[in-house]
PDB file of C-alpha atoms in Angstrom:
ATOM      1  CA  MET A 150      40.684  46.385 -33.108  1.00  0.00           C
ATOM      2  CA  LYS A 151      38.293  44.267 -31.430  1.00  0.00           C
ATOM      3  CA  ASN A 152      39.152  40.892 -30.386  1.00  0.00           C
ATOM      4  CA  LYS A 153      38.190  38.295 -32.796  1.00  0.00           C
ATOM      5  CA  PHE A 154      36.830  35.721 -30.395  1.00  0.00           C
ATOM      6  CA  GLU A 155      34.570  38.180 -29.046  1.00  0.00           C
ATOM      7  CA  TYR A 156      31.763  36.786 -30.836  1.00  0.00           C
ATOM      8  CA  ALA A 157      32.784  33.084 -30.421  1.00  0.00           C
ATOM      9  CA  TYR A 158      30.581  32.453 -26.903  1.00  0.00           C
ATOM     10  CA  MET A 159      30.066  29.019 -26.182  1.00  0.00           C
ATOM     11  CA  ASN A 160      28.119  27.704 -23.253  1.00  0.00           C
ATOM     12  CA  GLN A 161      30.141  25.290 -20.966  1.00  0.00           C
ATOM     13  CA  ASN A 162      27.981  22.560 -21.597  1.00  0.00           C
ATOM     14  CA  VAL A 163      28.407  22.650 -25.463  1.00  0.00           C
ATOM     15  CA  ILE A 164      32.249  22.720 -24.808  1.00  0.00           C
ATOM     16  CA  VAL A 165      32.155  19.737 -22.704  1.00  0.00           C
ATOM     17  CA  LEU A 166      29.891  17.986 -25.148  1.00  0.00           C
ATOM     18  CA  VAL A 167      32.391  18.549 -27.897  1.00  0.00           C
ATOM     19  CA  VAL A 168      35.323  17.450 -25.595  1.00  0.00           C
ATOM     20  CA  GLY A 169      32.981  14.081 -25.571  1.00  0.00           C
ATOM     21  CA  LEU A 170      32.395  13.977 -29.178  1.00  0.00           C
ATOM     22  CA  ILE A 171      36.165  14.175 -29.578  1.00  0.00           C
ATOM     23  CA  ALA A 172      37.033  11.488 -26.901  1.00  0.00           C
ATOM     24  CA  LEU A 173      34.256   9.421 -28.717  1.00  0.00           C
ATOM     25  CA  GLY A 174      35.926   9.964 -32.185  1.00  0.00           C
ATOM     26  CA  PHE A 175      39.404   9.258 -30.798  1.00  0.00           C
ATOM     27  CA  ALA A 176      38.327   6.080 -29.194  1.00  0.00           C
ATOM     28  CA  GLU A 177      36.550   4.780 -32.351  1.00  0.00           C
ATOM     29  CA  TYR A 178      39.699   5.619 -34.356  1.00  0.00           C
ATOM     30  CA  TYR A 179      42.139   3.499 -32.092  1.00  0.00           C
ATOM     31  CA  LYS A 180      39.613   1.003 -30.835  1.00  0.00           C
ATOM     32  CA  LEU A 181      39.779   2.122 -27.140  1.00  0.00           C
ATOM     33  CA  TYR A 182      36.660   0.841 -25.709  1.00  0.00           C
ATOM     34  CA  ILE A 183      37.129   2.504 -21.955  1.00  0.00           C
ATOM     35  CA  LEU A 184      37.790   5.879 -23.769  1.00  0.00           C
ATOM     36  CA  GLY A 185      34.749   5.278 -25.886  1.00  0.00           C
ATOM     37  CA  SER A 186      32.283   4.356 -22.821  1.00  0.00           C
ATOM     38  CA  PHE A 187      33.592   7.248 -21.268  1.00  0.00           C
ATOM     39  CA  GLY A 188      32.977   9.672 -24.212  1.00  0.00           C
ATOM     40  CA  VAL A 189      29.470   8.241 -24.626  1.00  0.00           C
ATOM     41  CA  SER A 190      28.605   8.784 -20.856  1.00  0.00           C
ATOM     42  CA  ILE A 191      29.788  12.396 -21.256  1.00  0.00           C
ATOM     43  CA  ILE A 192      27.765  12.999 -23.994  1.00  0.00           C
ATOM     44  CA  ILE A 193      24.708  11.560 -22.437  1.00  0.00           C
ATOM     45  CA  ILE A 194      24.937  13.525 -19.347  1.00  0.00           C
ATOM     46  CA  THR A 195      25.960  16.730 -21.105  1.00  0.00           C
ATOM     47  CA  CYS A 196      22.766  16.283 -23.395  1.00  0.00           C
ATOM     48  CA  ILE A 197      20.623  15.944 -20.624  1.00  0.00           C
ATOM     49  CA  PHE A 198      21.959  19.375 -18.962  1.00  0.00           C
ATOM     50  CA  ILE A 199      21.544  21.170 -22.262  1.00  0.00           C
ATOM     51  CA  PHE A 200      18.052  20.045 -22.495  1.00  0.00           C
ATOM     52  CA  ILE A 201      17.367  20.980 -18.825  1.00  0.00           C
ATOM     53  CA  SER A 202      19.076  24.370 -19.297  1.00  0.00           C
ATOM     54  CA  MET A 203      17.213  24.981 -22.501  1.00  0.00           C
ATOM     55  CA  PHE A 204      14.134  24.162 -20.955  1.00  0.00           C
ATOM     56  CA  TYR A 205      14.561  26.514 -18.057  1.00  0.00           C
ATOM     57  CA  TYR A 206      15.927  29.439 -20.525  1.00  0.00           C
ATOM     58  CA  THR A 207      12.774  28.990 -22.669  1.00  0.00           C
ATOM     59  CA  LYS A 208      10.196  29.024 -19.778  1.00  0.00           C
ATOM     60  CA  HIS A 209      12.093  32.352 -18.576  1.00  0.00           C
ATOM     61  CA  TYR A 210      11.992  33.884 -22.057  1.00  0.00           C
ATOM     62  CA  ILE A 211       8.191  32.865 -22.334  1.00  0.00           C
ATOM     63  CA  GLU A 212       7.731  34.441 -18.921  1.00  0.00           C
ATOM     64  CA  LYS A 213       9.738  37.726 -19.554  1.00  0.00           C
ATOM     65  CA  LYS A 214       7.878  38.054 -23.164  1.00  0.00           C
ATOM     66  CA  GLY A 215       4.631  37.698 -21.549  1.00  0.00           C
ATOM     67  CA  LYS A 216       5.145  40.439 -18.778  1.00  0.00           C
ATOM     68  CA  LYS A 217       5.733  43.015 -21.747  1.00  0.00           C
ATOM     69  CA  ASN A 218       2.353  42.647 -23.438  1.00  0.00           C
TER      70      ASN A 218
END
């Protein structure tokens, strides 16, 4: 039997983004302003890294596709 989590691959940046979103939701629910600002900063930094990694992934994909043709 195959591992049921075999297809649940997540990028490290996405995992940190989910943690930041959970922290932000927890902070808003319990009105914890320091945790909220920490969650927002984690979300902003992680989004920047996701955009950078997607840019380089797309650039590499286009270059690789161009070499095949």
